[in-house]
Short mmCIF file of C-alpha atoms in Angstrom, two decimals:
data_model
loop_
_atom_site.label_atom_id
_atom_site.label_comp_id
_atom_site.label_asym_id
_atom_site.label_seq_id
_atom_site.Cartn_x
_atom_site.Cartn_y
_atom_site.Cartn_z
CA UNK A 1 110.55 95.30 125.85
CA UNK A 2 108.60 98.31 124.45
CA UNK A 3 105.10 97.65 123.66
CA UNK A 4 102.44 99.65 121.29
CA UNK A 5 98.85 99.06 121.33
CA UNK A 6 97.43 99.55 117.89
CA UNK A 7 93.80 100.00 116.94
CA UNK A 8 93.54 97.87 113.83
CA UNK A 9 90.44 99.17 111.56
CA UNK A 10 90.23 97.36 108.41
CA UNK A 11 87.38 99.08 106.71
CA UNK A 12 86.08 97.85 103.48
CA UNK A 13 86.70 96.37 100.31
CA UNK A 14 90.36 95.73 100.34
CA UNK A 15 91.38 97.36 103.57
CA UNK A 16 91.10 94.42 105.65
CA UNK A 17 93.81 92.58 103.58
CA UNK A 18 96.44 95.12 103.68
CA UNK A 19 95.80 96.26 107.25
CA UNK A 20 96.20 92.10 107.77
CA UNK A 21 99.63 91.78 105.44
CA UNK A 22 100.96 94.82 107.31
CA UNK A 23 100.23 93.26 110.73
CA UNK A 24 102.00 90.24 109.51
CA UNK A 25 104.63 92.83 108.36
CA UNK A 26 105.18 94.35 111.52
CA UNK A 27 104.82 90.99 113.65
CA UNK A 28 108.26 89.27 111.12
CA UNK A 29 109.86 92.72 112.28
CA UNK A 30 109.57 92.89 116.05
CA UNK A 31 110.71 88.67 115.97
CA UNK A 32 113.91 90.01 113.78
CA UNK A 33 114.41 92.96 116.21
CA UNK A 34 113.24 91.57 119.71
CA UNK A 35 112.84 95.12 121.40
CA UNK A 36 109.56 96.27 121.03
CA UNK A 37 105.71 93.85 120.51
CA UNK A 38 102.41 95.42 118.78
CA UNK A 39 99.15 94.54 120.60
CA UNK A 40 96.58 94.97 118.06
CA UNK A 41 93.32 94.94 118.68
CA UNK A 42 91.42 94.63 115.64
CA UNK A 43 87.62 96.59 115.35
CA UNK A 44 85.16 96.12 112.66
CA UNK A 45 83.80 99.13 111.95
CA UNK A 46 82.69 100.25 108.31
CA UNK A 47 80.20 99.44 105.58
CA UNK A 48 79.29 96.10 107.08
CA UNK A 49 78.41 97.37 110.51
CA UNK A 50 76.81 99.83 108.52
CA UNK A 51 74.44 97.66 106.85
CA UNK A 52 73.65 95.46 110.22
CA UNK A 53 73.01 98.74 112.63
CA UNK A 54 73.19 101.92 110.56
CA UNK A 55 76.23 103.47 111.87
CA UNK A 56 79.71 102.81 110.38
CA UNK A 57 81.00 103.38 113.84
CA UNK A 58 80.08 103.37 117.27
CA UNK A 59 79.07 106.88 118.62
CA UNK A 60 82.06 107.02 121.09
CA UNK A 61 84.22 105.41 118.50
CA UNK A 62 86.66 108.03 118.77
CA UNK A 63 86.54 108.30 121.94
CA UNK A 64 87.14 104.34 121.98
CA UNK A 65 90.56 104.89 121.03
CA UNK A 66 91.84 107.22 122.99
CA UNK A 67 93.50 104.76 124.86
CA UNK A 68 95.32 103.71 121.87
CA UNK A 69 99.11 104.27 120.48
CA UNK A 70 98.51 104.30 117.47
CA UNK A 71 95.30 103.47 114.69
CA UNK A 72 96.22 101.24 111.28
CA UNK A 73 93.04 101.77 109.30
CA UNK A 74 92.87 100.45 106.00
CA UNK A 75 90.26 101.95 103.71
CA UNK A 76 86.32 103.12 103.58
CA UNK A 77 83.75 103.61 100.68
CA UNK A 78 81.36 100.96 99.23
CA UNK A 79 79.27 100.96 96.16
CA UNK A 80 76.09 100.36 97.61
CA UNK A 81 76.55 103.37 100.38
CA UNK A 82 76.63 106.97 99.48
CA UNK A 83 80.41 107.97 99.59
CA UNK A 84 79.19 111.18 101.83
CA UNK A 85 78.13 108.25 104.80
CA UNK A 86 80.92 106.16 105.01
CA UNK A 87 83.43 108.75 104.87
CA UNK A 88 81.77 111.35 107.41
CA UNK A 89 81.03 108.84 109.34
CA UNK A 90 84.12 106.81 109.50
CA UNK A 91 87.44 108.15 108.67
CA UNK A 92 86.60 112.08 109.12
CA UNK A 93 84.71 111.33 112.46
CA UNK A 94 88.55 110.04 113.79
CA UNK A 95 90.61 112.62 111.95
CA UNK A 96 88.54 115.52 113.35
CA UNK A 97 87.35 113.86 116.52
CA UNK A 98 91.15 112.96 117.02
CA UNK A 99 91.78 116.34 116.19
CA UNK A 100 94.75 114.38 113.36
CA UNK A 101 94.73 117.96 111.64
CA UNK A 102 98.22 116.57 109.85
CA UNK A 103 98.31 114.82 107.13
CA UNK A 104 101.47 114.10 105.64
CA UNK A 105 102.08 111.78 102.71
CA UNK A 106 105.55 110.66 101.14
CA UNK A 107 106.08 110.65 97.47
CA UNK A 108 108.87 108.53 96.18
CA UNK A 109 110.18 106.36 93.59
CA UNK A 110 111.43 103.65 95.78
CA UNK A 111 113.65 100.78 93.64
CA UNK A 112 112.07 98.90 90.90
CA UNK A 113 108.91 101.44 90.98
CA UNK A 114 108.26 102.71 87.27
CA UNK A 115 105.72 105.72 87.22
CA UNK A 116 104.49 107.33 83.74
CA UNK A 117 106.85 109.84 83.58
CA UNK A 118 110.35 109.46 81.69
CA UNK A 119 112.79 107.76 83.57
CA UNK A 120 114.81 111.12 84.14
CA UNK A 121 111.84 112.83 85.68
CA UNK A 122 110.85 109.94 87.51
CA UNK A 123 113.55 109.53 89.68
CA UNK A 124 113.50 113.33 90.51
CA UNK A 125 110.44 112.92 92.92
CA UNK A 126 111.29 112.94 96.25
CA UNK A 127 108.49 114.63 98.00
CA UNK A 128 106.26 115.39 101.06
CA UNK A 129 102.63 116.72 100.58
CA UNK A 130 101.51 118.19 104.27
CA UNK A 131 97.95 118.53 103.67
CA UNK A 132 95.71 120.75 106.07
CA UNK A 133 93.11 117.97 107.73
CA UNK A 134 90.79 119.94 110.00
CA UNK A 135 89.11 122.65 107.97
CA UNK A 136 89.20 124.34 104.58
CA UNK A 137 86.73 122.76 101.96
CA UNK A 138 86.18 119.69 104.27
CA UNK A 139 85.19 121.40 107.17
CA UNK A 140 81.64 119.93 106.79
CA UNK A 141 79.99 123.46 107.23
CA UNK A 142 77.11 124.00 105.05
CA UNK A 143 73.10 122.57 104.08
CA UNK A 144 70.76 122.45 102.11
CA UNK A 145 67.15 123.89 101.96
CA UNK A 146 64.07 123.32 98.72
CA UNK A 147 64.45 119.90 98.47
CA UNK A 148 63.28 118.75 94.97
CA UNK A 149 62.02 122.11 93.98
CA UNK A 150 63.29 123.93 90.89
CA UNK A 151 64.99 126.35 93.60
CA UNK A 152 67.11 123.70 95.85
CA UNK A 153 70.14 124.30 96.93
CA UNK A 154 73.08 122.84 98.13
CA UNK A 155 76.03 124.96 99.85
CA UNK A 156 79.37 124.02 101.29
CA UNK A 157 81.66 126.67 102.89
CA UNK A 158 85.66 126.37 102.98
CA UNK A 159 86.60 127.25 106.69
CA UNK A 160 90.10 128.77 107.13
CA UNK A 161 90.85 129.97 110.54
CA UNK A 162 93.71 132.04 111.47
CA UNK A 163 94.38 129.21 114.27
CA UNK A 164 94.48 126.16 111.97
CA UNK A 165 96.31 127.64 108.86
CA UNK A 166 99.20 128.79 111.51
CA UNK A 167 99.31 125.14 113.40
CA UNK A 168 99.27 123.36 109.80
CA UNK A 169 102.14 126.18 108.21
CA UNK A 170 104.42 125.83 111.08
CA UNK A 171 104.00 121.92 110.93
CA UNK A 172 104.97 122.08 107.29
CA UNK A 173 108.35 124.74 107.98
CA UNK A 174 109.71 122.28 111.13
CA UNK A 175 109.15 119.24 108.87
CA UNK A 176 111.14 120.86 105.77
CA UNK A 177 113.72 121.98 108.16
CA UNK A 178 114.25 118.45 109.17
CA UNK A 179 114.62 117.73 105.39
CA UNK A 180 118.07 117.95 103.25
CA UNK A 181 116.74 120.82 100.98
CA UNK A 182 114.76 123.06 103.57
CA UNK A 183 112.58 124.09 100.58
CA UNK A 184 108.78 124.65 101.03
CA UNK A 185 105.96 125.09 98.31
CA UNK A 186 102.72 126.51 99.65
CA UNK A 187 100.13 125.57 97.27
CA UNK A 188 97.19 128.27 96.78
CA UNK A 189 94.22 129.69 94.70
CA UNK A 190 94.08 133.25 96.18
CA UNK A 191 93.96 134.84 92.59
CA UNK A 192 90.05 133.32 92.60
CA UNK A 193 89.24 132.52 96.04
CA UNK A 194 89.66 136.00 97.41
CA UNK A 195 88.67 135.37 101.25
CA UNK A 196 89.70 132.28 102.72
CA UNK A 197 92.60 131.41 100.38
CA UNK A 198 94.00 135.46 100.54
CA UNK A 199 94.09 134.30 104.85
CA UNK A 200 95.49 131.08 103.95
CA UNK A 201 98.16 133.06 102.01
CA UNK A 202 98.76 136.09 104.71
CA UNK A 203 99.67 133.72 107.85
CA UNK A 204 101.81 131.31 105.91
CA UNK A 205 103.75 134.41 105.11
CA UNK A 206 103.57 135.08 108.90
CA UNK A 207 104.99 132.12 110.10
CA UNK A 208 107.88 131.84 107.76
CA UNK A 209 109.13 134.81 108.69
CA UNK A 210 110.25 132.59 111.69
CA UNK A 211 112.02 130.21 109.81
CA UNK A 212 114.18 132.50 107.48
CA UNK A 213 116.69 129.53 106.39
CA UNK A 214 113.99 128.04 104.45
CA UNK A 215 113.71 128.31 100.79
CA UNK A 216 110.35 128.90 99.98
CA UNK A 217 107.92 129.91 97.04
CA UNK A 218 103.98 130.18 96.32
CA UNK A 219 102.20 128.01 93.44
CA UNK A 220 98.66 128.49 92.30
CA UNK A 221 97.24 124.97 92.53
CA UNK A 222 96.39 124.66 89.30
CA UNK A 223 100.18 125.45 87.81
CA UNK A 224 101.42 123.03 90.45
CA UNK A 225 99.69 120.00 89.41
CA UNK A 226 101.30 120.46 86.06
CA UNK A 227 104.70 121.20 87.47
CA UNK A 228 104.54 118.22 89.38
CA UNK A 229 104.47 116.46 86.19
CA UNK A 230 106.84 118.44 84.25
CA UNK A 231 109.24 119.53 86.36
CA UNK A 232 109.09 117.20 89.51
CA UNK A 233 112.53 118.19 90.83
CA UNK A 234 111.98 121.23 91.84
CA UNK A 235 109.94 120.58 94.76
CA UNK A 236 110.46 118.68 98.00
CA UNK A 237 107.96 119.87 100.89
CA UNK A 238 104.63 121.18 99.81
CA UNK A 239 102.09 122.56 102.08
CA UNK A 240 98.25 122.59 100.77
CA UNK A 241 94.81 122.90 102.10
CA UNK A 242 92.53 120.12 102.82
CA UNK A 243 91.19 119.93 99.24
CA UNK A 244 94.04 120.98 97.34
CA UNK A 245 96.15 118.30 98.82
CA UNK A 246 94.02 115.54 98.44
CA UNK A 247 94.17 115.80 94.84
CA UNK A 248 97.54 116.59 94.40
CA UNK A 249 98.72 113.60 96.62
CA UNK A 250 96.82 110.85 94.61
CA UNK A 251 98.47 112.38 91.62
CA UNK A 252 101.52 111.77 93.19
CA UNK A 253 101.10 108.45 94.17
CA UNK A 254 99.73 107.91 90.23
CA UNK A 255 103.16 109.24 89.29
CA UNK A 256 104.96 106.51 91.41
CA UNK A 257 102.85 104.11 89.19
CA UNK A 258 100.18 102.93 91.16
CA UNK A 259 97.82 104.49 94.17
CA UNK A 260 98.60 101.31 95.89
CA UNK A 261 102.20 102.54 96.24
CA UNK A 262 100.72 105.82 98.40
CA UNK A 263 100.88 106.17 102.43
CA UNK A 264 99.44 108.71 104.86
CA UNK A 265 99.88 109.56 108.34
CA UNK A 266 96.90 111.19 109.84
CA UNK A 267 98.72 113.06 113.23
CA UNK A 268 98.02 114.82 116.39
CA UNK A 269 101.09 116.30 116.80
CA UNK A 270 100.13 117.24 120.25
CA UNK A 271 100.16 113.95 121.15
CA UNK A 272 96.96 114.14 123.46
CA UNK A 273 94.86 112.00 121.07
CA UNK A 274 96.53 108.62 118.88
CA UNK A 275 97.51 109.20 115.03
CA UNK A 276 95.65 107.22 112.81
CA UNK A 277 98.27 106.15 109.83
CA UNK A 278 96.35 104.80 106.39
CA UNK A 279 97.54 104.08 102.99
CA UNK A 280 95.77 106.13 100.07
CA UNK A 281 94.58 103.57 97.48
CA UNK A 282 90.73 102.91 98.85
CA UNK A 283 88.71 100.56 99.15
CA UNK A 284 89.35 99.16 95.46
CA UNK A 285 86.19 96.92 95.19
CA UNK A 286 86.81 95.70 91.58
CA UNK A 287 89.45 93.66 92.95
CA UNK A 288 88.07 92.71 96.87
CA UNK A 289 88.62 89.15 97.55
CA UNK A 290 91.25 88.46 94.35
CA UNK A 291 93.68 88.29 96.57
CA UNK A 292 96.23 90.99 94.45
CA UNK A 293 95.94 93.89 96.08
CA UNK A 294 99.15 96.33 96.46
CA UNK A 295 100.32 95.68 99.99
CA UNK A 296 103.38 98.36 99.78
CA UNK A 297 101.05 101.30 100.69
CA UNK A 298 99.89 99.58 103.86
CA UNK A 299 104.26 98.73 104.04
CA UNK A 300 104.96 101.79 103.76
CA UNK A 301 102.28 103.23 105.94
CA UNK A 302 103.37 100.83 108.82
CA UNK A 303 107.01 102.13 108.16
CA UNK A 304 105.67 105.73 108.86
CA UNK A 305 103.74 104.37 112.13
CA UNK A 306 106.44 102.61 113.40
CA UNK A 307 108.86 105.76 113.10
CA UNK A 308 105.78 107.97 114.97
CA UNK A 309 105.68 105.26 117.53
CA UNK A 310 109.60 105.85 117.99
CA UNK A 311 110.78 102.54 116.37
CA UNK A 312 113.47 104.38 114.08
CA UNK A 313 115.28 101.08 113.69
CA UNK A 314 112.37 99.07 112.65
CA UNK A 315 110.46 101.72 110.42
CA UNK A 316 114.28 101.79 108.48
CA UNK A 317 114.81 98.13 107.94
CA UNK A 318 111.04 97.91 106.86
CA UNK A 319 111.39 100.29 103.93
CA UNK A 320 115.22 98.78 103.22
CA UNK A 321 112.50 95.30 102.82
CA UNK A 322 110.19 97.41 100.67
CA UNK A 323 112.90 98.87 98.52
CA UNK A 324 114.32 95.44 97.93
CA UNK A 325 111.01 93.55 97.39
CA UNK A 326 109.93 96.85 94.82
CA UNK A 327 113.66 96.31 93.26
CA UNK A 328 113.12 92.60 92.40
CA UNK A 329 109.50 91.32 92.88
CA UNK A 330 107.38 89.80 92.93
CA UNK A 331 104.87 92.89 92.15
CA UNK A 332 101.38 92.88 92.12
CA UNK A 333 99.09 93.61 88.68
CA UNK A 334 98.94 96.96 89.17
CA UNK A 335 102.55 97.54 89.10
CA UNK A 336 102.82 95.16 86.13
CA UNK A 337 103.40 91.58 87.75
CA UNK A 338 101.27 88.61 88.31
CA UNK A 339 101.76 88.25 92.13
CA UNK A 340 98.97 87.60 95.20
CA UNK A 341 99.13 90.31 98.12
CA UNK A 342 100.11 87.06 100.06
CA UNK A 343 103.09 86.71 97.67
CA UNK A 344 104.58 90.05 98.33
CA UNK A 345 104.47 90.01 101.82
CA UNK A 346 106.08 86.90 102.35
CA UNK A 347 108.72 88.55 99.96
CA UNK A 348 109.04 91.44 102.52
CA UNK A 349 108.89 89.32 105.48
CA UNK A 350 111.52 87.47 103.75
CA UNK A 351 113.56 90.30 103.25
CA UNK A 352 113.37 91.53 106.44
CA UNK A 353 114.64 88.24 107.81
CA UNK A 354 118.05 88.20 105.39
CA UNK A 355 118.34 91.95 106.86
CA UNK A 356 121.41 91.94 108.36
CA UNK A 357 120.83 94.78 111.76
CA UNK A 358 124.30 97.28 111.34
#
């Protein structure tokens, strides 16, 4: 039997009760399948530690998972700690400590979802955003000097290296290869950012010179967030920098009808250091503890793990659960029902077990 050892990291607010339901999620699917077991081993770092010892971490967290498969985090952030603390010192300390410089989040109307487009436009999106996750505008270069005089400032400086644009661009060209349409969007702002983005643009063009068989186009960020909305057909992989696909990928997930519908893998695709696979929703502390938080990020995020962890057969059946449970109910409040989180995962667990294998 195979085995994976995951680091579970809950986080705050309602992290911990997703990362849980997908756990649950992924233990229903190795009984069903019988070839592979997750060890999870759960740590409980974030806002709480934070508050007890002043780190949201330990200071060889990363290095703490190293030894790891895979990570399941959940989500950081909590009202009563300055966003720049537990985010820094949480999530970004793994990604770049990890060196997870990939992120790569699906966009799709699975069965049942209704986003707030018209129906026709709706079921057009069908999408990957690859989002640069080492440098650009989160590169954490920068100060700040006069502090509380009329002259303090603050800087931050967007970091685009000739190295990471060319790992992140040729990422983004064998991924859209692998897709049906082999059609890349490289999302930019070189008409006003006239160093860093102007690189950006120069060695994407370099490296898709190497994959000729690709379609391929350029779209000013700005333009792109409104073609997303208007015309969400025509695009299928799009390649963006740190900032600029942050943004665009929680309007995605809005357009599915709910940020609790969004997943994200966070990868190494070296393969030296874990991937650390999250969905996109948050922390969501208006509703910690209610008990309705949308599970199917975290579903769909464990579907994504599962296929990095080479469990093609389970990560398939998991989203065939999803699509069935999103098809039918029960659905949480924020995708218009009345159900628990507990309540749709014992729907997909269910689901899972009436699978039949093929």
């Amino acid at each position: 039997m195979r085995r994976h050892r995951i680091a579970a990291i809950g986080g705050d607010g309602v992290g911990p009760e997703v990362i849980s339901a997908g756990l649950e999620v992924i233990t229903a699917l190795s009984a069903k399948l019988g070839d592979f077991q997750i060890e999870a081993q759960s740590f409980d770092w974030g806002s709480e530690l934070y508050r007890n010892t002043g780190v949201m971490m330990p200071a060889d967290g990363a290095d703490r998972l190293r030894g790891f498969d895979a990570i399941f985090f959940g989500a950081v952030g909590a009202p009563d700690i300055a966003d720049h603390i537990t985010l820094w010192e949480l999530r970004l300390a793994i990604c770049q400590g990890l060196d997870q410089y990939a992120n790569v989040r699906p966009t799709k109307l699975l069965p049942g979802m209704r986003g707030p487009l018209m129906p026709e436009l709706g079921a057009q999106i069908d999408w990957v955003i690859v989002r640069e996750n080492s440098e650009g505008e989160y590169a954490g270069v920068g100060g700040r000097a006069h502090a509380a005089l009329s002259l303090e400032l603050a800087m931050d400086v967007s970091v685009f290296t000739r190295a990471g644009i060319e790992r992140i661009a040729r990422y983004a060209c064998e991924l859209a290869m692998k897709r049906p349409r082999k059609r890349l969007t490289v999302v930019t702002k070189s008409n006003a950012q006239r160093h860093g983005m102007v690189l950006w643009d120069q060695v994407c063009r370099e490296v898709l010179i190497d994959y000729p068989e690709l379609e391929t186009d350029f779209m000013l960020v700005d333009a792109m967030a409104a073609k997303m909305v208007t015309s969400p057909g025509t695009y299928d992989t799009i390649l963006a920098t740190n900032l600029h696909a942050d943004i665009l990928s929680d309007l995605a997930s809005a357009l599915t009808g709910s940020l609790g519908n969004g997943a994200t893998a966070n990868l190494n695709p070296s393969g030296d250091a874990p991937s650390m696979f999250e969905p996109i929703h948050g922390s969501a502390f208006d509703i910690t503890g209610k008990g309705i938080a949308n599970p199917i990020g975290a579903f769909w995020t464990a579907a994504m793990m599962l296929d990095h962890l080479g469990e093609r057969q389970a990560a398939d059946v998991l989203m065939e659960a999803i699509g069935s449970v999103c098809q039918s109910g029960p659905h949480t409040p924020d995708m218009g029902g009345q159900a628990s989180t507990a309540a749709v995962t014992q729907a997909v667990i269910q689901a899972i077990s009436e699978l039949g294998m093929g």
